[in-house]
Short mmCIF file of C-alpha atoms and ligand atoms in Angstrom, two decimals:
data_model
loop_
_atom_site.label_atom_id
_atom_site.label_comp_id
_atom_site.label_asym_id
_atom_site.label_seq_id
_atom_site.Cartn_x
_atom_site.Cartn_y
_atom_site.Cartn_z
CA UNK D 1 13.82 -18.71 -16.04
CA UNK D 2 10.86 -21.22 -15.77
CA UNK D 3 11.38 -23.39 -13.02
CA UNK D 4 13.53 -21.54 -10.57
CA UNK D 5 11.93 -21.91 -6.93
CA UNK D 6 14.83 -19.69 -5.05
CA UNK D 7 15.50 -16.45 -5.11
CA UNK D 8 14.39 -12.95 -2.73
CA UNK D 9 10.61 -11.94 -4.07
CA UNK D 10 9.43 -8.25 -3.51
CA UNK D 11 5.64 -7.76 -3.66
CA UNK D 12 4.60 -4.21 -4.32
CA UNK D 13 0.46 -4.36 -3.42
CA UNK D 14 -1.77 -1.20 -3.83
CA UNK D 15 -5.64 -0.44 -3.75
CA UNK D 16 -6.76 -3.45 -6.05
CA UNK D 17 -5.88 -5.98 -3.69
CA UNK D 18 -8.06 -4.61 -0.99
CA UNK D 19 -11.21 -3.99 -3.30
CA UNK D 20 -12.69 -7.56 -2.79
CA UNK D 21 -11.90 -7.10 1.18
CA UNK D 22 -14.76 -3.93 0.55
CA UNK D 23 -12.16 -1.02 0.34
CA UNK D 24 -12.49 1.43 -2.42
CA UNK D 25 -9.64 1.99 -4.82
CA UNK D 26 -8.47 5.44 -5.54
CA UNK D 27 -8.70 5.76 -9.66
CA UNK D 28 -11.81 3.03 -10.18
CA UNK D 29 -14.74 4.72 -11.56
CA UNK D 30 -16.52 4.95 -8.39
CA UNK D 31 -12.92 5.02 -6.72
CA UNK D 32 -11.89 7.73 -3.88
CA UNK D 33 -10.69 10.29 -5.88
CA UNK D 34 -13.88 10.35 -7.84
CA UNK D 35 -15.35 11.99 -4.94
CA UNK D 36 -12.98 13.58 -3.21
CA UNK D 37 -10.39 16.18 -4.04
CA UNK D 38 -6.81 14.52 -3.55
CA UNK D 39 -5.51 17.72 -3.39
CA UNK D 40 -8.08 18.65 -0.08
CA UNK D 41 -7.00 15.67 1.79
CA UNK D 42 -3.99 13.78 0.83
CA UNK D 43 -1.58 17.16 0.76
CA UNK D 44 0.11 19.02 3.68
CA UNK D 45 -1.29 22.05 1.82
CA UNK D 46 -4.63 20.84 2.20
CA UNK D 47 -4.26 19.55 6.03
CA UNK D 48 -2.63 23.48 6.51
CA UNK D 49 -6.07 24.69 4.75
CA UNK D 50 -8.76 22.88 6.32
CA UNK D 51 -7.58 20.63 8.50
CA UNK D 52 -11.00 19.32 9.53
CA UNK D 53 -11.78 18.15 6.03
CA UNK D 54 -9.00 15.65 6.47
CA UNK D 55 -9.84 14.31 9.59
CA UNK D 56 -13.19 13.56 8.05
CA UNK D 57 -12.02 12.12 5.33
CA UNK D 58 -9.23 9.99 7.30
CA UNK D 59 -12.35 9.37 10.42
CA UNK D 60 -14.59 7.65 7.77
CA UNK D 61 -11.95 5.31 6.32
CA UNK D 62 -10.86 4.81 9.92
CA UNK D 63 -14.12 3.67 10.70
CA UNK D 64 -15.15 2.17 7.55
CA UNK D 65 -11.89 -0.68 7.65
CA UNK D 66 -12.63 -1.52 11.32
CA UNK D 67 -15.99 -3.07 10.34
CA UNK D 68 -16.24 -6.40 10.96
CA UNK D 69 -17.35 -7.34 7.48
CA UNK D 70 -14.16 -5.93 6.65
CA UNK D 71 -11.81 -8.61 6.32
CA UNK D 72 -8.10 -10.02 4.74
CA UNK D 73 -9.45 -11.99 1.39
CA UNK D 74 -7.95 -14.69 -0.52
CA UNK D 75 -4.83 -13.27 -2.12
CA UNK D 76 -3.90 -11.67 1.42
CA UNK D 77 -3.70 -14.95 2.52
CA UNK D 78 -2.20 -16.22 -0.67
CA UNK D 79 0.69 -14.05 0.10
CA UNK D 80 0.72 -15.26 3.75
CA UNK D 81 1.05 -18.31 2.58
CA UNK D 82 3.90 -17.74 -0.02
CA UNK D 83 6.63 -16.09 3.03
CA UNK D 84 6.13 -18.82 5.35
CA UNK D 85 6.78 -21.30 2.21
CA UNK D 86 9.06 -19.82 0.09
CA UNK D 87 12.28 -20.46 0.42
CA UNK D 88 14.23 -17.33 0.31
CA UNK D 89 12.63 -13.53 1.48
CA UNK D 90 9.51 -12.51 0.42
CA UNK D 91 9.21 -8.50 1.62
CA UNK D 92 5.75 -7.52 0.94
CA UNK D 93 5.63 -3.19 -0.15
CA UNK D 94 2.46 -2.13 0.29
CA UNK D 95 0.72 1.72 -0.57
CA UNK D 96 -2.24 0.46 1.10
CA UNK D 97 -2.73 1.71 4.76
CA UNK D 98 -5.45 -0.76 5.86
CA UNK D 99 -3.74 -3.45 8.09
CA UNK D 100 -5.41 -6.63 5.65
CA UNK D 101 -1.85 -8.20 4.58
CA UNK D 102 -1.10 -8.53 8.73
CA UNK D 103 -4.06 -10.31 8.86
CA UNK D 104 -3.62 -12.50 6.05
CA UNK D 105 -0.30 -13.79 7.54
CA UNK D 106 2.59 -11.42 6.08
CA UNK D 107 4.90 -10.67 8.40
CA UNK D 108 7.98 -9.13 5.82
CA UNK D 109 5.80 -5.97 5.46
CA UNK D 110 6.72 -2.58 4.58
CA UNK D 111 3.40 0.46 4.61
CA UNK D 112 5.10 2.74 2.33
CA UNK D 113 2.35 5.25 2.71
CA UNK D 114 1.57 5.09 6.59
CA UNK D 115 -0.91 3.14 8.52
CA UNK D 116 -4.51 4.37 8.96
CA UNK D 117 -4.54 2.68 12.60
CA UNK D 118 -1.83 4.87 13.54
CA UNK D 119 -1.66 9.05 13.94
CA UNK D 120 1.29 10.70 14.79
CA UNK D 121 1.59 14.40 16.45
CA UNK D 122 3.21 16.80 14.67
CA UNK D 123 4.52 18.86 17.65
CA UNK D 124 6.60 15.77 19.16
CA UNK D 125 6.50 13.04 16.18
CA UNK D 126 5.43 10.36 19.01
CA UNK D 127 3.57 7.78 16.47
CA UNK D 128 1.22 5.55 18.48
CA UNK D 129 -1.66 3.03 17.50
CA UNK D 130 -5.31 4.59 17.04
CA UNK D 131 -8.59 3.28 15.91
CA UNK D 132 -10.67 6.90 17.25
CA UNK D 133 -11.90 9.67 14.85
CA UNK D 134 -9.41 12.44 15.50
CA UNK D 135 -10.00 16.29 15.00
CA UNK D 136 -8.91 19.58 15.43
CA UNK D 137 -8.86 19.47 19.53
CA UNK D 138 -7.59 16.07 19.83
CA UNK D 139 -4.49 16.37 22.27
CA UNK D 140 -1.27 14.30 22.04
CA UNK D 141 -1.62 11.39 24.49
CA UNK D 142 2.28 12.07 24.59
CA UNK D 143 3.29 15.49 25.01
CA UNK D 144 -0.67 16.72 25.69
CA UNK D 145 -0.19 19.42 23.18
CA UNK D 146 -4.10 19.79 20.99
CA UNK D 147 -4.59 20.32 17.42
CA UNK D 148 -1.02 18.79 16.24
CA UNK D 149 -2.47 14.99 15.48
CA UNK D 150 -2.54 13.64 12.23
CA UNK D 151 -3.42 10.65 10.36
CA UNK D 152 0.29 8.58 9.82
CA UNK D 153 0.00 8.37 6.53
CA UNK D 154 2.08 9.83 3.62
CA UNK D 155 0.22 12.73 2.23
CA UNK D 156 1.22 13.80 -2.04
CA UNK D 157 4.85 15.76 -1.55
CA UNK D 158 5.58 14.08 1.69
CA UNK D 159 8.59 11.24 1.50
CA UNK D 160 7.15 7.79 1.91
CA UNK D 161 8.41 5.15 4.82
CA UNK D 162 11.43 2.99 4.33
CA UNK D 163 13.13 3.92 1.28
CA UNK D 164 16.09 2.95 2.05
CA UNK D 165 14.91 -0.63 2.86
CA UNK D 166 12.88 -1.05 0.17
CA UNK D 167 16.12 0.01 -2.98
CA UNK D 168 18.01 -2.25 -0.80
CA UNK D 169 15.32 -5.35 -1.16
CA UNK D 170 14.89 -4.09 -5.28
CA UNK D 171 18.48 -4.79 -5.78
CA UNK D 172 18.63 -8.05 -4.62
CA UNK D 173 15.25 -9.62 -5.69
CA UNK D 174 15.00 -11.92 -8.34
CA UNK D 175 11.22 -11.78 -8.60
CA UNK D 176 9.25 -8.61 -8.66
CA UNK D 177 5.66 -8.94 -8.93
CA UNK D 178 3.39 -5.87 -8.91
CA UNK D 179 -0.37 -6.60 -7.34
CA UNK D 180 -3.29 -4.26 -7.48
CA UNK D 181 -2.11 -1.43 -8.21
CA UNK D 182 -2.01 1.55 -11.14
CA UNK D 183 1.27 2.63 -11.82
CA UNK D 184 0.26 6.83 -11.58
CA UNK D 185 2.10 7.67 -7.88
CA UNK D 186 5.63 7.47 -7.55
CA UNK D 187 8.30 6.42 -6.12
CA UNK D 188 6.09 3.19 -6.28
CA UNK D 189 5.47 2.97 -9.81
CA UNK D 190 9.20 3.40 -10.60
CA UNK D 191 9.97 0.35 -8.42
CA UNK D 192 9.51 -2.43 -11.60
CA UNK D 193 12.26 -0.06 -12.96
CA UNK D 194 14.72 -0.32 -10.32
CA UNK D 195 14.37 -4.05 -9.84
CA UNK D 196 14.91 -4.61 -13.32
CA UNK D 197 17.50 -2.52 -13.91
CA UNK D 198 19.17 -3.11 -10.45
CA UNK D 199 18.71 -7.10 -10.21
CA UNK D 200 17.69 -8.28 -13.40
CA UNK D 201 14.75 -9.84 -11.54
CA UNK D 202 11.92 -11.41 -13.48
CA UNK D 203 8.59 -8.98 -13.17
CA UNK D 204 4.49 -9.87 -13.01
CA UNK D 205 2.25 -7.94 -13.38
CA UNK D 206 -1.19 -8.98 -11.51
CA UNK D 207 -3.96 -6.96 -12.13
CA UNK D 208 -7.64 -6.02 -13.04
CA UNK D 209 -5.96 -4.48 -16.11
CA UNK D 210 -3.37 -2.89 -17.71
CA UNK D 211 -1.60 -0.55 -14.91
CA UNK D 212 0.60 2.19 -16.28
CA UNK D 213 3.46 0.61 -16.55
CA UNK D 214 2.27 -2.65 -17.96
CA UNK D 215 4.26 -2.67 -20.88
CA UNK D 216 7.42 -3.17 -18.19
CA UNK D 217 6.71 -6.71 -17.24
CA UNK D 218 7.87 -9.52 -18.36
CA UNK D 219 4.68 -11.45 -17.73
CA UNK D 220 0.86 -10.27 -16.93
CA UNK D 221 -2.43 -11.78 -15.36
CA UNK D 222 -5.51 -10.14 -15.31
CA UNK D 223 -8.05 -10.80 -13.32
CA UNK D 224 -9.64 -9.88 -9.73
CA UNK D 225 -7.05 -10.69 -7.00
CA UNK D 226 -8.75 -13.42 -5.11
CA UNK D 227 -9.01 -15.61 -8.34
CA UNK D 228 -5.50 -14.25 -10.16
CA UNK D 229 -3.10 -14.48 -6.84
CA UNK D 230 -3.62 -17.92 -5.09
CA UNK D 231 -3.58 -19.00 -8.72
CA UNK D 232 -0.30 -17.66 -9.23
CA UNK D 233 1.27 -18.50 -5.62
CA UNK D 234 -0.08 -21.90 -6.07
CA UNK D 235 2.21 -21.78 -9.67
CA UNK D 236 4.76 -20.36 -8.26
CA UNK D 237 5.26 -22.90 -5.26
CA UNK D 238 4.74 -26.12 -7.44
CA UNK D 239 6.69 -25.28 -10.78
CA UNK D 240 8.61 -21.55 -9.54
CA UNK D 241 9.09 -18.82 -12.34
C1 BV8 W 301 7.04 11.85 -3.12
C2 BV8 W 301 -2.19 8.65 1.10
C3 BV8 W 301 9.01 13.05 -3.04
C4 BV8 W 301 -2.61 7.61 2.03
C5 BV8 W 301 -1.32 8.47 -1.10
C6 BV8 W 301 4.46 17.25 -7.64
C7 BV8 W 301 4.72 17.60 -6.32
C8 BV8 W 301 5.06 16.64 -5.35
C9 BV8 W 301 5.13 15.31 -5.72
C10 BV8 W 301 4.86 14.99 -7.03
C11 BV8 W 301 4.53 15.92 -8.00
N1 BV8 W 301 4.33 15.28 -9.19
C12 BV8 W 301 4.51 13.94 -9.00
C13 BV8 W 301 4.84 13.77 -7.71
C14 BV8 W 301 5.11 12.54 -7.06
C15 BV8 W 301 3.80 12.11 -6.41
C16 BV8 W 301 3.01 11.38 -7.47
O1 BV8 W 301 3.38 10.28 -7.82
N2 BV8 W 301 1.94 11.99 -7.98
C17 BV8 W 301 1.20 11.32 -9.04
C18 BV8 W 301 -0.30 11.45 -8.78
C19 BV8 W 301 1.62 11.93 -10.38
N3 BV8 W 301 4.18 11.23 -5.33
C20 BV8 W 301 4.34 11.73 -4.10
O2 BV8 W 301 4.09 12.86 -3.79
C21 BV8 W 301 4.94 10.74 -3.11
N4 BV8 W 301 6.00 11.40 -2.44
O3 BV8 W 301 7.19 11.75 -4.31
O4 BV8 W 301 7.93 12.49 -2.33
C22 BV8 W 301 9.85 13.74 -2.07
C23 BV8 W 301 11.19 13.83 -2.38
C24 BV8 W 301 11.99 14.47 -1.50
C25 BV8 W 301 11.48 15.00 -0.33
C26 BV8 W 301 10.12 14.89 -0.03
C27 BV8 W 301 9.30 14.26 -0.91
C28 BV8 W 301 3.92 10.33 -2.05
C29 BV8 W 301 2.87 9.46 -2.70
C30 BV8 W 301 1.92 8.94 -1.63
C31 BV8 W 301 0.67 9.76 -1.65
N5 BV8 W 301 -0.31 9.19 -0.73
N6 BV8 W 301 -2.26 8.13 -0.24
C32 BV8 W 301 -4.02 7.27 1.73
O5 BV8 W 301 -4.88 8.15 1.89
O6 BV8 W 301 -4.27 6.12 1.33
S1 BV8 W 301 -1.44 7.97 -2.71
C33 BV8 W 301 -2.67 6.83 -2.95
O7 BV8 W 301 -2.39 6.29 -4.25
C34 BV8 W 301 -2.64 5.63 -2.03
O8 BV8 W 301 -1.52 5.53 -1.20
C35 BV8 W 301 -2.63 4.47 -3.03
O9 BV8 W 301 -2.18 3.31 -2.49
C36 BV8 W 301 -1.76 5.05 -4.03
C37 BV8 W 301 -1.60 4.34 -5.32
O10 BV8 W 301 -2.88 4.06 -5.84
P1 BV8 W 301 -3.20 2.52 -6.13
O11 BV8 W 301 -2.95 1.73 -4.89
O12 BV8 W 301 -2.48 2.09 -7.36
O13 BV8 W 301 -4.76 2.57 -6.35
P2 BV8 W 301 -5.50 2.96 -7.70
O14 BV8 W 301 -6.93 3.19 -7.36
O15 BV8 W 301 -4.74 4.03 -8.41
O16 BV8 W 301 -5.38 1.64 -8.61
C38 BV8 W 301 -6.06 0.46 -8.19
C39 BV8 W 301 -5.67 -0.63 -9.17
O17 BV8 W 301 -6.26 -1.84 -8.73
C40 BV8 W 301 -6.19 -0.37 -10.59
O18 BV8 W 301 -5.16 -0.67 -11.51
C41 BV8 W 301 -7.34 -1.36 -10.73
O19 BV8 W 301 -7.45 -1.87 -12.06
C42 BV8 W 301 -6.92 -2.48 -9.82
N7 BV8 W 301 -8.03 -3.25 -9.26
C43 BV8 W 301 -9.27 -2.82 -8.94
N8 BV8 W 301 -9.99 -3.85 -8.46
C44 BV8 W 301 -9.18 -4.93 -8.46
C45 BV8 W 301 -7.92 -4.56 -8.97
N9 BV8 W 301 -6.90 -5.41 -9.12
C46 BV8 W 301 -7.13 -6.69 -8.74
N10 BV8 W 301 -8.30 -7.13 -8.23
C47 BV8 W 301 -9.34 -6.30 -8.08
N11 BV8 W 301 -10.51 -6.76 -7.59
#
């Protein structure tokens, strides 16, 4: 439908988009899980097993995305830039759990997998803001009870944030477009699926390279996000899709 400039847009956003902002990606090369054991730190099993192992892990990202070198790049702004002048919605779905797409002006937001700036206590769920390393001892600012904080993020087998709200958005988008991300962890990588088959919405793909799913959109740009994005928002304002 070249040329239409209405219509609800959901923007699903994973590692990629954060990579020029300094953040590793999971699956790169040199990405996370190349040095890490998912299963050691992103699992309730492996929080149950050595619980002190994932606070590292979740300490040094902590620490690591509060640097002040550490900042919202060009296609967080792009996307900024494309709620407050779009016409209809724009919800932006993200799996990342840095807080870069607040600061690069989206407000429509959805962290599907947690926030790393927040940690919740498993003894009375109180979820709270928090930029400190935490460990074994650290004791609920809430109901003072130590050793039941965690990092509130969505760990492999754990349901992610918002589900609901997020099928509901799917099924009445008429633009999908997929940024930075891929396609191995569901339900995320099913979502170009569901907005197809539940809206008919046109899909993009915008990427380093092929994602998983690629084959499943209608259209594709590769590139790195700061050059691919604004290029496409800037398209998307002036002649729509
Ligand atoms: C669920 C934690 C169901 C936070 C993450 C067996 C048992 C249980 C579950 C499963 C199972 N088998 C399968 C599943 C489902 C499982 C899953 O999908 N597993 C995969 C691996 C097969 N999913 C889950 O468990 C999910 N929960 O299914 O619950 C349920 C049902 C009922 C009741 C209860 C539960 C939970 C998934 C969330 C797991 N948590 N992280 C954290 O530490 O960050 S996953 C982790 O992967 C991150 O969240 C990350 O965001 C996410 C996805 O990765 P990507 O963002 O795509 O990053 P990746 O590195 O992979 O790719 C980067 C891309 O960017 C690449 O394509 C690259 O080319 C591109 N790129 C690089 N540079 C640039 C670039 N693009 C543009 N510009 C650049 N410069």
């Amino acid at each position: 439908m070249a040329g239409r400039r209405a219509g609800n847009i959901v923007i699903l956003t994973g590692a990629g988009i954060s990579k020029e902002s300094g953040l590793d990606t999971f699956r790169d090369a040199d990405g996370l899980w190349s040095k890490v054991n998912l299963e050691d730190v992103a699992t309730p099993e492996g929080f149950i097993r050595n619980p002190q192992m994932v606070h590292d892990f979740y300490n040094h990202r902590r620490r690591e995305l509060q640097k002040d070198d550490i900042r919202a790049n060009a296609a967080h702004h792009a996307l900024g830039r494309l709620e407050a002048e779009w016409p209809d919605d724009v919800l932006v779905v993200t799996q990342n759990i840095d807080a870069l797409h607040e600061e690069g002006g989206s407000e429509n937001l959805i962290h599907m997998h947690g926030e790393m700036l927040k940690a919740r206590c498993d003894r009375c769920g109180n979820v709270r803001c928090w930029v400190d390393d935490i460990d074994i001892e650290t004791a609920c600012p809430e109901c003072a009870v130590a050793g039941g904080m965690r990092p509130h993020v969505v760990w492999f087998g754990e349901m992610p944030f918002e589900m609901e709200r997020i099928s509901q958005a799917l099924s009445q988008c008429s633009l999908f477009i997929s940024i930075g991300t891929s396609g191995n962890v569901y339900p995320a990588a099913g979502f170009v699926r569901e907005a197809i088959f539940s809206a008919k919405a046109h899909t993009v793909e915008l990427n380093m390279e092929p994602s998983e799913g690629a084959t499943l959109f209608a259209e594709t740009v590769y590139g790195p996000a700061t050059a691919v994005v604004p290029a496409y928002v800037d398209r998307l304002l002036a002649e729509g899709y």
